[in-house]
GROMACS .gro file of C-alpha atoms in nm:
model
  424
    1MET     CA    1   7.105  13.005  16.921
    2ASN     CA    2   7.337  13.295  17.008
    3ALA     CA    3   7.540  13.456  16.723
    4ILE     CA    4   7.822  13.713  16.694
    5PHE     CA    5   7.916  13.905  16.378
    6THR     CA    6   8.152  14.172  16.253
    7ILE     CA    7   8.130  14.387  15.935
    8VAL     CA    8   8.445  14.458  15.724
    9ALA     CA    9   8.560  14.559  15.374
   10LYS     CA   10   8.745  14.269  15.222
   11ASN     CA   11   9.093  14.386  15.305
   12TYR     CA   12   9.021  14.320  15.669
   13THR     CA   13   8.889  13.987  15.636
   14GLY     CA   14   9.198  13.856  15.812
   15LEU     CA   15   9.149  14.098  16.084
   16ALA     CA   16   8.785  13.977  16.136
   17GLN     CA   17   8.931  13.617  16.144
   18VAL     CA   18   9.167  13.722  16.423
   19LEU     CA   19   8.858  13.831  16.611
   20GLU     CA   20   8.685  13.513  16.529
   21SER     CA   21   8.978  13.298  16.657
   22SER     CA   22   8.944  13.492  17.002
   23VAL     CA   23   8.566  13.446  17.011
   24ARG     CA   24   8.582  13.078  16.949
   25LYS     CA   25   8.816  13.020  17.242
   26HIS     CA   26   8.542  13.179  17.473
   27SER     CA   27   8.211  13.115  17.333
   28ASP     CA   28   8.017  12.849  17.122
   29ALA     CA   29   7.811  13.115  16.955
   30ALA     CA   30   7.791  13.111  16.585
   31PHE     CA   31   8.033  13.367  16.422
   32PHE     CA   32   7.977  13.558  16.089
   33ILE     CA   33   8.207  13.796  15.889
   34ILE     CA   34   7.987  14.023  15.677
   35VAL     CA   35   8.194  14.169  15.393
   36ALA     CA   36   8.055  14.516  15.290
   37ASP     CA   37   8.218  14.533  14.958
   38GLU     CA   38   8.250  14.286  14.643
   39TRP     CA   39   8.529  14.045  14.554
   40ASP     CA   40   8.595  14.186  14.211
   41GLY     CA   41   8.955  14.104  14.128
   42ALA     CA   42   8.986  13.858  14.411
   43GLU     CA   43   8.738  13.578  14.288
   44GLU     CA   44   8.996  13.301  14.356
   45LEU     CA   45   9.056  13.408  14.699
   46LYS     CA   46   8.688  13.418  14.775
   47LYS     CA   47   8.649  13.054  14.672
   48THR     CA   48   8.885  12.973  14.977
   49LEU     CA   49   8.685  13.148  15.222
   50PRO     CA   50   8.479  12.950  15.477
   51VAL     CA   51   8.102  12.955  15.472
   52ASN     CA   52   8.072  13.192  15.766
   53VAL     CA   53   8.215  13.477  15.538
   54LEU     CA   54   7.905  13.643  15.374
   55THR     CA   55   7.905  13.900  15.109
   56ALA     CA   56   7.656  14.172  15.235
   57LYS     CA   57   7.514  14.258  14.889
   58ASP     CA   58   7.415  13.895  14.844
   59VAL     CA   59   7.245  13.839  15.166
   60LEU     CA   60   7.105  14.176  15.322
   61ASN     CA   61   6.767  14.280  15.214
   62ILE     CA   62   6.855  14.606  15.072
   63PRO     CA   63   6.716  14.699  14.729
   64ALA     CA   64   6.965  14.728  14.446
   65THR     CA   65   6.915  15.108  14.391
   66GLU     CA   66   6.923  15.195  14.746
   67TRP     CA   67   7.244  14.979  14.791
   68GLU     CA   68   7.426  15.167  14.498
   69GLN     CA   69   7.325  15.512  14.646
   70MET     CA   70   7.452  15.418  14.998
   71ALA     CA   71   7.771  15.268  14.862
   72PHE     CA   72   7.850  15.585  14.682
   73LYS     CA   73   7.731  15.855  14.914
   74TYR     CA   74   7.898  15.695  15.210
   75ASN     CA   75   8.280  15.643  15.265
   76LEU     CA   76   8.393  15.318  15.377
   77ILE     CA   77   8.344  15.356  15.758
   78GLU     CA   78   8.004  15.517  15.697
   79PHE     CA   79   7.894  15.236  15.484
   80CYS     CA   80   8.015  14.952  15.705
   81THR     CA   81   7.816  15.125  15.986
   82ALA     CA   82   7.511  15.196  15.758
   83ILE     CA   83   7.451  14.810  15.700
   84LYS     CA   84   7.481  14.722  16.075
   85ALA     CA   85   7.113  14.719  16.142
   86ALA     CA   86   7.027  14.532  15.820
   87SER     CA   87   7.283  14.276  15.922
   88PHE     CA   88   7.108  14.225  16.258
   89LEU     CA   89   6.780  14.189  16.073
   90TYR     CA   90   6.922  13.927  15.856
   91LEU     CA   91   7.069  13.713  16.124
   92PHE     CA   92   6.760  13.732  16.328
   93THR     CA   93   6.571  13.576  16.035
   94LYS     CA   94   6.824  13.275  16.059
   95GLY     CA   95   6.673  13.187  16.407
   96HIS     CA   96   6.929  13.349  16.645
   97ASP     CA   97   6.789  13.472  16.968
   98LYS     CA   98   7.081  13.676  17.101
   99ILE     CA   99   7.328  13.851  16.869
  100LEU     CA  100   7.627  14.062  16.949
  101TYR     CA  101   7.814  14.286  16.708
  102PHE     CA  102   8.184  14.347  16.752
  103ASP     CA  103   8.414  14.579  16.533
  104PRO     CA  104   8.684  14.374  16.362
  105ASP     CA  105   8.969  14.543  16.572
  106ILE     CA  106   8.822  14.379  16.896
  107TYR     CA  107   8.991  14.080  17.062
  108VAL     CA  108   8.820  13.854  17.325
  109PHE     CA  109   9.014  13.771  17.652
  110ASN     CA  110   8.762  13.596  17.864
  111PRO     CA  111   8.424  13.417  17.815
  112LEU     CA  112   8.143  13.612  17.669
  113ARG     CA  113   7.870  13.442  17.893
  114VAL     CA  114   7.865  13.758  18.094
  115VAL     CA  115   7.782  13.954  17.797
  116PHE     CA  116   7.499  13.738  17.675
  117ASP     CA  117   7.358  13.714  18.026
  118GLN     CA  118   7.296  14.086  18.015
  119LEU     CA  119   7.048  14.027  17.740
  120ASN     CA  120   6.836  13.796  17.970
  121GLU     CA  121   6.639  14.084  18.095
  122ALA     CA  122   6.717  14.372  17.845
  123SER     CA  123   6.660  14.371  17.468
  124ILE     CA  124   6.954  14.604  17.396
  125VAL     CA  125   7.290  14.630  17.565
  126VAL     CA  126   7.547  14.916  17.508
  127THR     CA  127   7.865  15.027  17.674
  128PRO     CA  128   7.957  15.397  17.755
  129HIS     CA  129   8.298  15.533  17.617
  130ILE     CA  130   8.397  15.626  17.980
  131LEU     CA  131   8.276  15.542  18.334
  132ASN     CA  132   8.462  15.793  18.533
  133ILE     CA  133   8.431  16.167  18.584
  134GLN     CA  134   8.757  16.349  18.633
  135THR     CA  135   8.846  16.720  18.685
  136PRO     CA  136   9.057  16.792  18.502
  137PHE     CA  137   9.005  16.503  18.250
  138LYS     CA  138   9.297  16.264  18.238
  139GLY     CA  139   9.228  16.067  17.921
  140ASN     CA  140   9.413  16.059  17.598
  141TYR     CA  141   9.109  16.180  17.416
  142GLU     CA  142   8.954  16.515  17.511
  143ASP     CA  143   8.622  16.448  17.690
  144TYR     CA  144   8.445  16.703  17.471
  145LEU     CA  145   8.481  16.438  17.183
  146PHE     CA  146   8.242  16.235  17.338
  147LEU     CA  147   7.974  16.490  17.267
  148LEU     CA  148   8.072  16.476  16.906
  149ASN     CA  149   8.100  16.102  16.886
  150GLY     CA  150   7.829  15.978  17.122
  151THR     CA  151   7.779  15.865  17.469
  152PHE     CA  152   7.808  15.499  17.373
  153ASN     CA  153   8.075  15.319  17.159
  154LEU     CA  154   7.910  15.103  16.887
  155GLY     CA  155   8.201  14.893  16.831
  156PHE     CA  156   7.991  14.682  17.037
  157ILE     CA  157   7.611  14.647  17.066
  158GLY     CA  158   7.404  14.344  17.192
  159LEU     CA  159   7.053  14.272  17.085
  160LYS     CA  160   6.784  14.007  17.182
  161LYS     CA  161   6.504  13.908  16.970
  162SER     CA  162   6.197  14.086  17.122
  163GLU     CA  163   5.923  14.331  17.007
  164THR     CA  164   6.133  14.603  17.150
  165THR     CA  165   6.427  14.496  16.912
  166ASP     CA  166   6.198  14.490  16.614
  167LYS     CA  167   6.092  14.843  16.684
  168PHE     CA  168   6.448  14.956  16.753
  169LEU     CA  169   6.608  14.785  16.424
  170THR     CA  170   6.314  14.937  16.212
  171TRP     CA  171   6.379  15.287  16.344
  172TRP     CA  172   6.769  15.262  16.338
  173HIS     CA  173   6.787  15.081  15.994
  174TYR     CA  174   6.593  15.376  15.842
  175ARG     CA  175   6.834  15.639  15.997
  176LEU     CA  176   7.134  15.452  15.881
  177VAL     CA  177   7.019  15.414  15.530
  178HIS     CA  178   6.973  15.799  15.507
  179HIS     CA  179   7.181  15.951  15.780
  180SER     CA  180   7.495  15.739  15.868
  181PHE     CA  181   7.735  16.028  15.784
  182PHE     CA  182   7.996  16.153  15.996
  183ASP     CA  183   7.876  16.516  16.002
  184ASN     CA  184   7.943  16.750  16.290
  185ASP     CA  185   7.715  17.016  16.136
  186GLN     CA  186   7.415  16.791  16.141
  187GLY     CA  187   7.501  16.624  16.477
  188THR     CA  188   7.558  16.271  16.324
  189ALA     CA  189   7.846  16.028  16.395
  190THR     CA  190   7.770  15.721  16.159
  191ASP     CA  191   7.556  15.469  16.340
  192GLN     CA  192   7.683  15.568  16.680
  193LYS     CA  193   7.514  15.904  16.791
  194TRP     CA  194   7.170  15.775  16.729
  195ILE     CA  195   7.203  15.559  17.030
  196ASN     CA  196   7.215  15.866  17.255
  197LEU     CA  197   6.842  15.855  17.216
  198LEU     CA  198   6.795  15.514  17.383
  199PRO     CA  199   6.723  15.651  17.738
  200ALA     CA  200   6.457  15.881  17.586
  201ILE     CA  201   6.270  15.638  17.354
  202PHE     CA  202   6.279  15.309  17.551
  203ALA     CA  203   6.183  15.225  17.900
  204ASP     CA  204   6.455  15.132  18.158
  205GLN     CA  205   6.400  14.775  18.157
  206GLN     CA  206   6.416  14.741  17.762
  207TYR     CA  207   6.782  14.846  17.739
  208HIS     CA  208   7.095  14.803  17.967
  209ILE     CA  209   7.387  15.028  17.987
  210SER     CA  210   7.668  14.801  18.092
  211ARG     CA  211   7.925  14.933  18.330
  212HIS     CA  212   8.136  14.631  18.327
  213ARG     CA  213   8.489  14.751  18.302
  214GLY     CA  214   8.601  14.454  18.102
  215MET     CA  215   8.360  14.522  17.832
  216ASN     CA  216   8.495  14.744  17.549
  217ALA     CA  217   8.810  14.854  17.714
  218ALA     CA  218   8.965  15.088  17.453
  219PRO     CA  219   9.210  15.386  17.392
  220TRP     CA  220   8.938  15.635  17.506
  221ASN     CA  221   8.920  15.467  17.852
  222PHE     CA  222   9.257  15.299  17.903
  223HIS     CA  223   9.328  15.602  18.144
  224GLU     CA  224   9.052  15.452  18.375
  225ARG     CA  225   9.107  15.087  18.345
  226LYS     CA  226   9.411  14.906  18.473
  227VAL     CA  227   9.476  14.564  18.354
  228SER     CA  228   9.652  14.247  18.544
  229VAL     CA  229   9.714  13.889  18.460
  230GLU     CA  230   9.677  13.619  18.714
  231ASN     CA  231   9.722  13.257  18.625
  232ASP     CA  232   9.678  13.348  18.264
  233ILE     CA  233   9.354  13.513  18.329
  234TYR     CA  234   9.319  13.873  18.236
  235TYR     CA  235   9.142  14.112  18.478
  236VAL     CA  236   9.070  14.491  18.476
  237GLN     CA  237   8.980  14.731  18.768
  238ASN     CA  238   8.942  15.106  18.827
  239ARG     CA  239   9.298  15.254  18.750
  240GLU     CA  240   9.224  15.518  19.013
  241ASP     CA  241   9.136  15.292  19.287
  242ASP     CA  242   9.378  15.005  19.394
  243THR     CA  243   9.115  14.871  19.623
  244ALA     CA  244   8.859  14.849  19.362
  245THR     CA  245   8.704  14.498  19.266
  246LYS     CA  246   8.871  14.333  18.977
  247GLU     CA  247   8.652  14.203  18.683
  248PRO     CA  248   8.743  13.964  18.400
  249LEU     CA  249   8.874  14.173  18.103
  250VAL     CA  250   8.610  14.034  17.845
  251PHE     CA  251   8.710  14.218  17.523
  252VAL     CA  252   8.950  14.493  17.426
  253HIS     CA  253   8.887  14.745  17.133
  254PHE     CA  254   9.218  14.821  16.968
  255SER     CA  255   9.083  15.119  16.779
  256GLY     CA  256   9.305  15.349  16.582
  257TYR     CA  257   9.619  15.126  16.601
  258ASP     CA  258   9.828  15.015  16.319
  259TYR     CA  259   9.753  14.647  16.309
  260SER     CA  260  10.046  14.542  16.091
  261GLN     CA  261  10.268  14.719  16.337
  262ILE     CA  262  10.117  14.537  16.637
  263GLY     CA  263  10.172  14.208  16.456
  264SER     CA  264  10.537  14.295  16.407
  265GLY     CA  265  10.573  14.379  16.784
  266GLN     CA  266  10.528  14.752  16.765
  267VAL     CA  267  10.233  14.958  16.915
  268VAL     CA  268  10.157  15.246  16.697
  269HIS     CA  269   9.846  15.466  16.724
  270LYS     CA  270   9.729  15.737  16.489
  271ASN     CA  271   9.696  15.971  16.800
  272ASN     CA  272  10.062  16.057  16.864
  273GLN     CA  273   9.971  16.171  17.211
  274MET     CA  274   9.854  15.829  17.318
  275THR     CA  275  10.001  15.752  17.654
  276ASP     CA  276  10.150  15.408  17.717
  277TYR     CA  277  10.040  15.213  18.015
  278ALA     CA  278  10.295  14.954  18.125
  279ASP     CA  279   9.986  14.716  18.250
  280LEU     CA  280   9.865  14.707  17.885
  281GLN     CA  281  10.185  14.553  17.762
  282SER     CA  282  10.061  14.186  17.792
  283VAL     CA  283   9.740  14.269  17.624
  284PHE     CA  284   9.918  14.415  17.327
  285GLU     CA  285  10.153  14.118  17.309
  286LYS     CA  286   9.865  13.873  17.311
  287TYR     CA  287   9.686  14.075  17.038
  288GLY     CA  288  10.026  14.095  16.843
  289GLU     CA  289  10.088  13.724  16.860
  290ALA     CA  290   9.741  13.651  16.717
  291LEU     CA  291   9.793  13.901  16.434
  292ALA     CA  292  10.149  13.767  16.351
  293GLY     CA  293  10.007  13.420  16.309
  294SER     CA  294   9.704  13.524  16.114
  295ASP     CA  295   9.631  13.566  15.745
  296PHE     CA  296   9.596  13.951  15.796
  297LYS     CA  297   9.854  14.025  15.516
  298THR     CA  298   9.678  13.789  15.275
  299TYR     CA  299   9.381  14.027  15.244
  300SER     CA  300   9.527  14.365  15.352
  301GLY     CA  301   9.639  14.466  14.990
  302LEU     CA  302   9.285  14.439  14.837
  303LYS     CA  303   9.114  14.751  14.734
  304TYR     CA  304   8.778  14.862  14.854
  305SER     CA  305   8.544  14.818  14.566
  306TYR     CA  306   8.346  15.130  14.615
  307ASN     CA  307   8.640  15.366  14.615
  308MET     CA  308   8.642  15.384  14.231
  309TYR     CA  309   8.414  15.438  13.941
  310GLU     CA  310   8.371  15.132  13.718
  311ASN     CA  311   8.661  15.251  13.500
  312GLY     CA  312   8.905  15.240  13.791
  313LEU     CA  313   8.938  15.621  13.866
  314GLY     CA  314   8.908  15.711  14.232
  315ILE     CA  315   8.608  15.872  14.377
  316LEU     CA  316   8.667  16.187  14.582
  317SER     CA  317   8.502  16.265  14.909
  318LEU     CA  318   8.385  16.578  14.736
  319HIS     CA  319   8.204  16.359  14.470
  320ARG     CA  320   8.031  16.151  14.744
  321ARG     CA  321   7.912  16.467  14.944
  322MET     CA  322   7.790  16.652  14.633
  323TYR     CA  323   7.604  16.339  14.526
  324ARG     CA  324   7.458  16.328  14.887
  325ARG     CA  325   7.307  16.680  14.838
  326LEU     CA  326   7.179  16.594  14.486
  327LEU     CA  327   7.001  16.292  14.628
  328GLU     CA  328   6.838  16.499  14.893
  329LEU     CA  329   6.705  16.728  14.613
  330ASN     CA  330   6.615  16.453  14.390
  331MET     CA  331   6.858  16.567  14.130
  332ALA     CA  332   7.091  16.266  14.127
  333GLN     CA  333   7.157  16.040  13.835
  334GLU     CA  334   7.113  15.666  13.880
  335TYR     CA  335   7.401  15.429  13.876
  336PRO     CA  336   7.653  15.684  14.014
  337PHE     CA  337   7.960  15.425  13.975
  338SER     CA  338   7.888  15.403  13.599
  339THR     CA  339   8.096  15.606  13.351
  340GLY     CA  340   7.896  15.625  13.045
  341GLU     CA  341   7.707  15.904  12.866
  342GLY     CA  342   7.459  16.074  13.076
  343THR     CA  343   7.609  15.963  13.421
  344TYR     CA  344   7.720  16.150  13.713
  345PHE     CA  345   8.071  16.060  13.604
  346ALA     CA  346   8.012  16.232  13.274
  347VAL     CA  347   7.887  16.554  13.433
  348LEU     CA  348   8.188  16.555  13.669
  349LYS     CA  349   8.409  16.505  13.375
  350LYS     CA  350   8.255  16.789  13.170
  351LYS     CA  351   8.269  17.014  13.475
  352GLY     CA  352   8.641  16.946  13.526
  353LEU     CA  353   8.578  16.783  13.863
  354LEU     CA  354   8.764  16.451  13.825
  355ASP     CA  355   9.097  16.398  13.993
  356TYR     CA  356   9.356  16.208  13.779
  357SER     CA  357   9.657  16.235  14.011
  358PRO     CA  358   9.831  15.933  14.117
  359VAL     CA  359   9.775  16.042  14.498
  360SER     CA  360   9.423  16.128  14.576
  361ALA     CA  361   9.344  16.473  14.704
  362ASP     CA  362   9.158  16.297  14.996
  363MET     CA  363   9.502  16.159  15.102
  364MET     CA  364   9.654  16.504  15.144
  365THR     CA  365   9.673  16.662  15.497
  366ASN     CA  366   9.865  16.931  15.677
  367LYS     CA  367  10.124  16.659  15.758
  368THR     CA  368  10.168  16.529  15.395
  369VAL     CA  369  10.147  16.864  15.196
  370LYS     CA  370  10.513  16.993  15.112
  371ASN     CA  371  10.607  17.317  15.271
  372PHE     CA  372  10.268  17.332  15.457
  373GLY     CA  373  10.392  17.594  15.694
  374LYS     CA  374  10.482  17.836  15.432
  375LYS     CA  375  10.159  17.785  15.244
  376PHE     CA  376   9.957  17.836  15.576
  377ALA     CA  377  10.147  18.162  15.634
  378ALA     CA  378  10.043  18.268  15.280
  379ILE     CA  379   9.684  18.206  15.347
  380HIS     CA  380   9.703  18.401  15.676
  381LEU     CA  381   9.858  18.703  15.482
  382PHE     CA  382   9.581  18.666  15.223
  383PHE     CA  383   9.296  18.681  15.481
  384THR     CA  384   9.474  18.965  15.678
  385ILE     CA  385   9.455  19.187  15.335
  386ILE     CA  386   9.090  19.074  15.307
  387LYS     CA  387   9.023  19.201  15.641
  388LYS     CA  388   9.187  19.539  15.584
  389LEU     CA  389   8.983  19.579  15.266
  390VAL     CA  390   8.637  19.488  15.386
  391GLY     CA  391   8.668  19.585  15.764
  392ILE     CA  392   8.615  19.377  16.073
  393ARG     CA  393   8.232  19.385  16.064
  394ARG     CA  394   8.211  19.245  15.706
  395TYR     CA  395   8.511  19.013  15.771
  396SER     CA  396   8.314  18.860  16.075
  397ILE     CA  397   8.009  18.797  15.875
  398MET     CA  398   8.209  18.657  15.587
  399ILE     CA  399   8.392  18.389  15.787
  400ARG     CA  400   8.072  18.287  15.961
  401PHE     CA  401   7.922  18.241  15.612
  402PHE     CA  402   8.230  18.050  15.487
  403ARG     CA  403   8.192  17.809  15.780
  404ARG     CA  404   7.868  17.684  15.641
  405TYR     CA  405   7.954  17.741  15.265
  406PHE     CA  406   8.279  17.549  15.261
  407THR     CA  407   8.127  17.219  15.313
  408GLU     CA  408   8.153  16.963  15.040
  409GLU     CA  409   7.774  16.915  15.017
  410ASN     CA  410   7.730  17.285  14.942
  411GLN     CA  411   7.961  17.259  14.646
  412ALA     CA  412   7.693  17.082  14.449
  413PHE     CA  413   7.639  17.382  14.244
  414LEU     CA  414   7.941  17.288  14.057
  415VAL     CA  415   7.737  16.991  13.922
  416ASN     CA  416   7.403  17.140  13.901
  417LYS     CA  417   7.312  17.498  13.927
  418GLU     CA  418   6.976  17.443  14.070
  419ALA     CA  419   7.153  17.270  14.371
  420GLY     CA  420   7.327  17.604  14.430
  421LYS     CA  421   7.003  17.764  14.536
  422THR     CA  422   7.006  17.587  14.877
  423LEU     CA  423   7.250  17.632  15.162
  424ARG     CA  424   7.244  17.380  15.441
   0.00000   0.00000   0.00000
């Protein structure tokens, strides 16, 4: 009665099916793809899907009003993680005893028995981002980022049905409903950083921190894990110790890569500083072949349902974050996706807060803004003048205040003046 599941927006259904194909080669566990958004505009495609592809809104026990609030206040990544605990709760009601969650950009290379076996004694199994300490640190991610993102990577978590798990899921689900934001100021990193508290709130025998190097090998730990292939079996060992014991490479997390490029034979990561490791070539080739032979492109062009209002106009991150603040203050209108009279959309329109540009403001970065260097220099000049006018003492106070003031949530006064009376 083991089960494995992943959560995706519908455009990543094909990617999830690549994960599924790798799981089925190495486990007889039931596999489920939980789709976080809706199939509007793709109803015919939905009819062709196998029964193990579930629409989250239809099966998860989340009240309709709460669902709509979550889908609006969270961006895509935050929302997919926010329904993770609810997905576990649903699958446990279907009689499964041990359940693994995998991110859709994971690929399984060896049998998963070793993972399920770790749940024989413990109720919760997690994997740390890194296993080695280094001075100086040699990884492609600065190690201070683990303080922002969490000790454990929640691209994987395993749970066993037990009283401990019931308590854990009740606790975790509540926090994900309300606090699954990626918010450095409040110390949250979607569903992930909450798991830092495991060693504090559960006894040692209730959870297991897996130090198996073959579990959750990923860009943030490639620098410490060396891969080899012997008789078509993939192994991994400590990259810093050639005499270290080899372990089966169980699953790799291809986080941050351009999957369409991998399927075309190119390895492109969003972090341009990502170091290439020759020993990983066989791993990427294997994943690339799976992607190239999949239906990834069939779904990749589908739009995320909760990225737009009901009239098709795009939702800005600013809209979501201001709505978050209004919810916290009990000032939010119901049905945030609606566009009729008296809605949140109507207020935004009246206040001139809608973006009608063909390219969303959320897509603009210092890399995409034309002549960014010159504009940045102009900003420097502006603040140099301000410093001369007010003096260094007031300038120092001002920029510390602006650091808090210039969060999207604190712009909620643009929608409701009463919301402007709070600064968080």
